[in-house]
Short mmCIF file of C-alpha atoms (C1' of nucleotides) in Angstrom, two decimals:
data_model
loop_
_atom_site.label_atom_id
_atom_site.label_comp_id
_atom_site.label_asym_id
_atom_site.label_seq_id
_atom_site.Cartn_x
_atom_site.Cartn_y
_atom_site.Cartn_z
CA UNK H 1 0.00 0.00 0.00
CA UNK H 2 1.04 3.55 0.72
CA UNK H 3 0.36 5.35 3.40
CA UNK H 4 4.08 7.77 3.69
CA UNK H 5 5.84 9.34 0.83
CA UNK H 6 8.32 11.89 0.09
CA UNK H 7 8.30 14.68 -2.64
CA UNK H 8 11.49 16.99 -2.09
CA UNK H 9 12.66 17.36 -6.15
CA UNK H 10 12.76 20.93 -7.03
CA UNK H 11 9.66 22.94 -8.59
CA UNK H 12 10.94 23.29 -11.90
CA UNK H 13 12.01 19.62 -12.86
CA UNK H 14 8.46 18.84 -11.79
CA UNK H 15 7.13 21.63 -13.99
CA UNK H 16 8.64 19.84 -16.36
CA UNK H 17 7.38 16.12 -15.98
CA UNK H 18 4.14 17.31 -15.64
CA UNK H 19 4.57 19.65 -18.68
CA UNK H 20 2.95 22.38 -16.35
CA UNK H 21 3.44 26.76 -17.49
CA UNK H 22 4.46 27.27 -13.72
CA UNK H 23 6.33 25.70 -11.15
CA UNK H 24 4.45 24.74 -8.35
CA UNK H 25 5.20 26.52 -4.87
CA UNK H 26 6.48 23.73 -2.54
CA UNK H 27 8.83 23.03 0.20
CA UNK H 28 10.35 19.94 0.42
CA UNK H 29 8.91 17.69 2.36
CA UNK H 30 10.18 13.82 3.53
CA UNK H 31 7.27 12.42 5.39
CA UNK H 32 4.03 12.92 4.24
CA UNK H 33 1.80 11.17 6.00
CA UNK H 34 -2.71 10.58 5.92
CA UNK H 35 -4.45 13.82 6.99
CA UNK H 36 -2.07 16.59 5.27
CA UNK H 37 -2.04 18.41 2.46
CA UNK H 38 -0.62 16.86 -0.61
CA UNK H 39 0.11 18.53 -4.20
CA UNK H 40 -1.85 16.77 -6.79
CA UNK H 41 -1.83 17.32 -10.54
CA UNK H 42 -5.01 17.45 -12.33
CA UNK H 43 -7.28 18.51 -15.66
CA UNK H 44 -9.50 21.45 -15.90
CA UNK H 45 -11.89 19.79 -18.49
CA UNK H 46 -13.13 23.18 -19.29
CA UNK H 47 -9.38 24.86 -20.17
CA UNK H 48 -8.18 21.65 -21.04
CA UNK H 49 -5.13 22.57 -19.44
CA UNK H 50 -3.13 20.82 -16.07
CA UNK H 51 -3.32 22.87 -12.47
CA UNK H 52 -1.86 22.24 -9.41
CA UNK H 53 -3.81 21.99 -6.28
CA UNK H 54 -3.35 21.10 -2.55
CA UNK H 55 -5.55 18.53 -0.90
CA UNK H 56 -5.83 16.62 2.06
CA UNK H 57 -4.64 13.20 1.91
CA UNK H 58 -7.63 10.99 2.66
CA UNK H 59 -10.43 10.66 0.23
CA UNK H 60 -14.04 12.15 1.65
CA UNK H 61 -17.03 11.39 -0.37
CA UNK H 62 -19.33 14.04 -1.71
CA UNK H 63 -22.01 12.30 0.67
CA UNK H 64 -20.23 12.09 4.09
CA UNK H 65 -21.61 13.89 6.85
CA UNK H 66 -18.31 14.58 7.97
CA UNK H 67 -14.50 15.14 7.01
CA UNK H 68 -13.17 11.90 9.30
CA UNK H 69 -14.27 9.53 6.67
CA UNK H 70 -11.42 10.22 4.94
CA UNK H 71 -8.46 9.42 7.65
CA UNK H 72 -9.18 5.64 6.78
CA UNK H 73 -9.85 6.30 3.21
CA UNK H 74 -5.94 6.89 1.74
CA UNK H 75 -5.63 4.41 -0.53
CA UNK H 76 -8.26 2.96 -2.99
CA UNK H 77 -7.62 -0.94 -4.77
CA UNK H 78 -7.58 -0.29 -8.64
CA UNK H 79 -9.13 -3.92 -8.98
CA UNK H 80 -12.17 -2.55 -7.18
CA UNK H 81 -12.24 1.19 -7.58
CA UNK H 82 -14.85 1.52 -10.29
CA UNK H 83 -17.27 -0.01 -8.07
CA UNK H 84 -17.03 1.44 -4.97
CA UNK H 85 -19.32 3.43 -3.73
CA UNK H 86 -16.46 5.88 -2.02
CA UNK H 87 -15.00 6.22 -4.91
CA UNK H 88 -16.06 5.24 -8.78
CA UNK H 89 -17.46 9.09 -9.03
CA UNK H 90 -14.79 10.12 -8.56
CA UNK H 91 -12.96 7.73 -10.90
CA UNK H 92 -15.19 8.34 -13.94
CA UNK H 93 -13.85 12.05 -14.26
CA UNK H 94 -11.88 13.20 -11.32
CA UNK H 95 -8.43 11.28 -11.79
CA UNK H 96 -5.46 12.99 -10.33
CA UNK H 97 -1.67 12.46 -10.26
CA UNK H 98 0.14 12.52 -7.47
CA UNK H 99 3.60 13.60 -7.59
CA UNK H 100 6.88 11.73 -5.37
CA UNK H 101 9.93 10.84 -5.63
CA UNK H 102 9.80 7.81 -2.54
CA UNK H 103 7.47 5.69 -0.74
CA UNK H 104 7.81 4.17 2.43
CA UNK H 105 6.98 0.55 3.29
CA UNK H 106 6.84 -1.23 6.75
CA UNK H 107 8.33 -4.88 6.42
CA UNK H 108 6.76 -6.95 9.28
CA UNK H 109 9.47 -9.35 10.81
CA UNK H 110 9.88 -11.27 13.75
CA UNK H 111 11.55 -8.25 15.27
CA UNK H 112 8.55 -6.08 14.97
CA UNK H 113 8.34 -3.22 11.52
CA UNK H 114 11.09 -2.35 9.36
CA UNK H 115 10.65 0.95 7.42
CA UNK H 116 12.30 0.79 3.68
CA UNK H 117 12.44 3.37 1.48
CA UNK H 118 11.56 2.75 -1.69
CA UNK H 119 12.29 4.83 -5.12
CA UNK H 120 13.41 4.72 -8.87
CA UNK H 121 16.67 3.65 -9.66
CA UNK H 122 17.59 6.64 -11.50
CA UNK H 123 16.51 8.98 -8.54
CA UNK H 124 13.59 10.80 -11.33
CA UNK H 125 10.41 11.73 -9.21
CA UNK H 126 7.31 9.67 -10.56
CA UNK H 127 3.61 10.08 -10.61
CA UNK H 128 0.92 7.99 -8.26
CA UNK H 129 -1.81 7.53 -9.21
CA UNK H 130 -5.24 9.24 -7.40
CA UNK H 131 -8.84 10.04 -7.36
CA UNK H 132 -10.02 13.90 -6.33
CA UNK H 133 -13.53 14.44 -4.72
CA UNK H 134 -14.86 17.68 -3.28
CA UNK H 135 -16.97 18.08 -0.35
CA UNK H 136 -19.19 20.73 1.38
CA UNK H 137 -20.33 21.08 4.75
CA UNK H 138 -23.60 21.58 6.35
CA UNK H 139 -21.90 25.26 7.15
CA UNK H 140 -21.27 25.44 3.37
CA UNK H 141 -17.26 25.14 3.76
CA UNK H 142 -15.16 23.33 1.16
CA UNK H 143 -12.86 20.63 1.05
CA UNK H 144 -10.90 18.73 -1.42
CA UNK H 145 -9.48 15.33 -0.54
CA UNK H 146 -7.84 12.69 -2.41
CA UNK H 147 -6.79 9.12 -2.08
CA UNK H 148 -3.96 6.92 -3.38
CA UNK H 149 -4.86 3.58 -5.83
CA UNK H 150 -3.07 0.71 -5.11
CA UNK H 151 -2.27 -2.86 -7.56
CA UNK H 152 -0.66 -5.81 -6.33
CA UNK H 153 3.20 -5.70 -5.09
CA UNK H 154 6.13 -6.08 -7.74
CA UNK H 155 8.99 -8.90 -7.52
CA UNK H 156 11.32 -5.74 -5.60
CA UNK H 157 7.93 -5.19 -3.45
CA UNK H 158 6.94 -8.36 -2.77
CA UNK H 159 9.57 -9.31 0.30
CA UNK H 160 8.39 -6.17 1.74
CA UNK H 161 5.03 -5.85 1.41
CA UNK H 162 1.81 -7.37 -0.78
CA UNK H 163 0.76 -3.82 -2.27
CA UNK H 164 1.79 -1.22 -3.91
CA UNK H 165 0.68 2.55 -4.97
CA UNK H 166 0.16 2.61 -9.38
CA UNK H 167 2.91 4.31 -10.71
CA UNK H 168 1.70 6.10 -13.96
CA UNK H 169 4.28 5.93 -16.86
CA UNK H 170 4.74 9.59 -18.27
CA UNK H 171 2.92 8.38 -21.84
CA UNK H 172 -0.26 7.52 -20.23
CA UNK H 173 -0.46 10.98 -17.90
CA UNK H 174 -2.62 12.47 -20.47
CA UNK H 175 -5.16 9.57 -21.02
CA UNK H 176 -4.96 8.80 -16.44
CA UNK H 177 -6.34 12.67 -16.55
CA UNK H 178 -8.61 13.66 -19.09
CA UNK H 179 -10.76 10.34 -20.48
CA UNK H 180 -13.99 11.44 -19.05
CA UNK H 181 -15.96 7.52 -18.33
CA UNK H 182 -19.38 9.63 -18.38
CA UNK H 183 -18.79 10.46 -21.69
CA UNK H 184 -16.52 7.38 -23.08
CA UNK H 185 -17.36 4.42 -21.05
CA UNK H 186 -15.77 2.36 -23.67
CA UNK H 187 -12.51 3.71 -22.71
CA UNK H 188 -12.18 1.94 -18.59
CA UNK H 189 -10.20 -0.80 -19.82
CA UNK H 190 -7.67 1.44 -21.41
CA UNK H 191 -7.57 3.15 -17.91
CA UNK H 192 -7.39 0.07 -15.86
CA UNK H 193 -4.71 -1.20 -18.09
CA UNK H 194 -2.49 1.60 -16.97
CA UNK H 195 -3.10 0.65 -13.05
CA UNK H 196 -0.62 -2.51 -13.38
CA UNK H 197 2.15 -2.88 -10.59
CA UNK H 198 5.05 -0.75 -12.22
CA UNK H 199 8.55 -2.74 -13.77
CA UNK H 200 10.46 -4.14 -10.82
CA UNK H 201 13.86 -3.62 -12.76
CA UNK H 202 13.23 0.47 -12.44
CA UNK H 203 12.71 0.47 -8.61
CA UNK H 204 15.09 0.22 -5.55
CA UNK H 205 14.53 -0.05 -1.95
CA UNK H 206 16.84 0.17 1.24
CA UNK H 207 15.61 -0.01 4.82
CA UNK H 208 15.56 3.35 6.73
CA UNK H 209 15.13 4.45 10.62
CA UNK H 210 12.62 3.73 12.57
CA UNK H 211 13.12 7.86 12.99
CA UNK H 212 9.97 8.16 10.04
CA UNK H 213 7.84 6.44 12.01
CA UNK H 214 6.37 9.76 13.40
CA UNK H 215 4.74 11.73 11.10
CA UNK H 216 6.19 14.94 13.58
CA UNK H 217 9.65 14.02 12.19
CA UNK H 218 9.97 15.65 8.62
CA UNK H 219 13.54 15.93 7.85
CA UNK H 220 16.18 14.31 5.30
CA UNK H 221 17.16 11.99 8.31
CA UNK H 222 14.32 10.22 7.49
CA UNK H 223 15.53 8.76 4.72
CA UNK H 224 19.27 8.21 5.61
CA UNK H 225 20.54 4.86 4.95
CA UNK H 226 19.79 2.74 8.32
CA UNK H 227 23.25 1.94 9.26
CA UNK H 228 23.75 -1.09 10.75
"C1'" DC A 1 -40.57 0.96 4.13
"C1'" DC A 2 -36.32 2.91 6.97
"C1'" DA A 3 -31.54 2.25 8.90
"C1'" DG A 4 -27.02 1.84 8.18
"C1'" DA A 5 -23.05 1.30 5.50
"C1'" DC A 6 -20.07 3.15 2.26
"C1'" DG A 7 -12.61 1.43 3.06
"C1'" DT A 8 -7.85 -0.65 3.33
"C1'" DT A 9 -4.55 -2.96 5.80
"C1'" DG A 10 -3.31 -6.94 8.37
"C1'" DT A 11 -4.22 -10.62 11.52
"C1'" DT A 12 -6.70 -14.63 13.24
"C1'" DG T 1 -7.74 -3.83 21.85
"C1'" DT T 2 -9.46 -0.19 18.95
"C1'" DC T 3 -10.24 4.32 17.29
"C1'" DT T 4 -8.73 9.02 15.92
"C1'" DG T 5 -5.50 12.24 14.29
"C1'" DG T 6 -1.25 13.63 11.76
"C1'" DC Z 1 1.32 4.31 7.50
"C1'" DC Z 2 2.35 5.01 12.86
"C1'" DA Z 3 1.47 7.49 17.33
"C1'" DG Z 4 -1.33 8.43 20.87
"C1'" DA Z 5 -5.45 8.40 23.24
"C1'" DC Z 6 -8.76 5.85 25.51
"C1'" DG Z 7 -12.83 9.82 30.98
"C1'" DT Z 8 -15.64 12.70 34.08
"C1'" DT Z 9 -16.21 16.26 37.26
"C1'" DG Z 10 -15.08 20.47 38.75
"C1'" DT Z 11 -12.01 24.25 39.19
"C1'" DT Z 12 -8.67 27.68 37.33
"C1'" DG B 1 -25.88 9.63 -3.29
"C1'" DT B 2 -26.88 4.69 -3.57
"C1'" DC B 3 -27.03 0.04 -2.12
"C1'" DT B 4 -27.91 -3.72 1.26
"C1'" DG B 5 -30.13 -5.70 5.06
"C1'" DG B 6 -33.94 -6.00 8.39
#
DNA sequence: CCAGACGTTGTT
DNA sequence: GTCTGG
DNA sequence: CCAGACGTTGTT
DNA sequence: GTCTGG
């Protein structure tokens, strides 16, 4: 699954990935954890251009009655997400990418949870893949909330842990945020063709501290080589 | 009909 | 043990 | 994901 | 909002 990432590369080489006019306004951060706000990449159907937004990490339904639905909503299985009624509205038309350059994964052993960090070989940030949903209270304030979709662990993942978040390849970004299911239902098996566990052979992973465990510690240290 | 759930993970 | 919050 | 709380009354 | 269970 995914419930901890990191996303310190600068502005402007993700301006660039994301083939976006401006680049976005963010500090780097190296534990983001359920609850805070993450930077998401999405369409504006009626511009037809890409936008930036912050969101809270945690997907809330257009129908809760409250925002705490969406601490235990973070991650959404792309074998079931059309269906769902938490989420397949928002995965007909309101598809997001979610920028990182690093996971985290907890490795249960004998000796209780190892954290690993886990990243491309090459050190390029990547794209997750997410859902978007908006939300109004009875007061009439506004909230935006996403989730992360997850497919079943690699051969690098599998030691570690049996999921994984979908990491979109750069060629499908366009299709993952602008096929509109409302309007082309034809077009969901293109889109769940995309949501396939991502090629082992690009990915690395070395254990960490247990220092990331807290989501109050948000420095580099967290993810320093664990030393042994 | 209304009430209550709506999710993932992991563990047993 | 289980739920909520970050 | 992990960390931290988990309760009531009354008083400041 | 929509579906399932009583």
């Amino acid at each position: 699954m995914c419930g901890r990432f990191t996303l310190f590369s600068s502005p402007e080489r993700l301006a660039e990935l994301f083939d976006l006019a401006e680049p976005p306004q963010l500090a780097p951060r190296y534990n983001i954890a359920p609850t805070q706000p993450v930077a998401i990449v999405r369409a504006d159907a009626r511009t037809q251009t890409r936008e930036w937004a912050l969101v809270q990490w945690g997907l809330v339904p257009s129908w809760a009655k409250d925002p705490s639905m969406g601490s235990r909503l973070i991650n959404a299985r792309a074998e079931t997400v059309a269906e769902k009624p938490s989420f397949r509205a928002a995965f007909k038309r309101r598809r997001c990418l979610i920028p990182a350059d690093g996971f985290y994964e907890w490795q249960r052993t004998s000796k209780g949870k190892q954290p690993y960090f886990v990243h491309l070989r090459d050190g390029s940030p990547f794209a997750m893949a997410g859902l978007w949903e908006f939300w109004t209270g009875p007061d009439g304030s506004a909230l935006e909330s996403c989730t992360i979709l997850t497919t079943e662990a690699n051969e690098l993942m599998a030691p570690l842990h049996n999921r994984m978040p979908v990491i979109v390849a750069p060629e499908d970004y366009q299709n993952w945020l602008t096929i509109d299911l409302d309007r082309e239902r034809e077009r969901a098996s293109l889109l769940h063709h995309l949501l396939r566990p991502f090629p082992a052979e690009a990915m690395e992973a070395y254990p960490v501290s247990t220092y990331v465990n807290s989501p109050r510690n948000e420095g580099a240290d967290c993810i320093a080589p664990l030393v042994c």
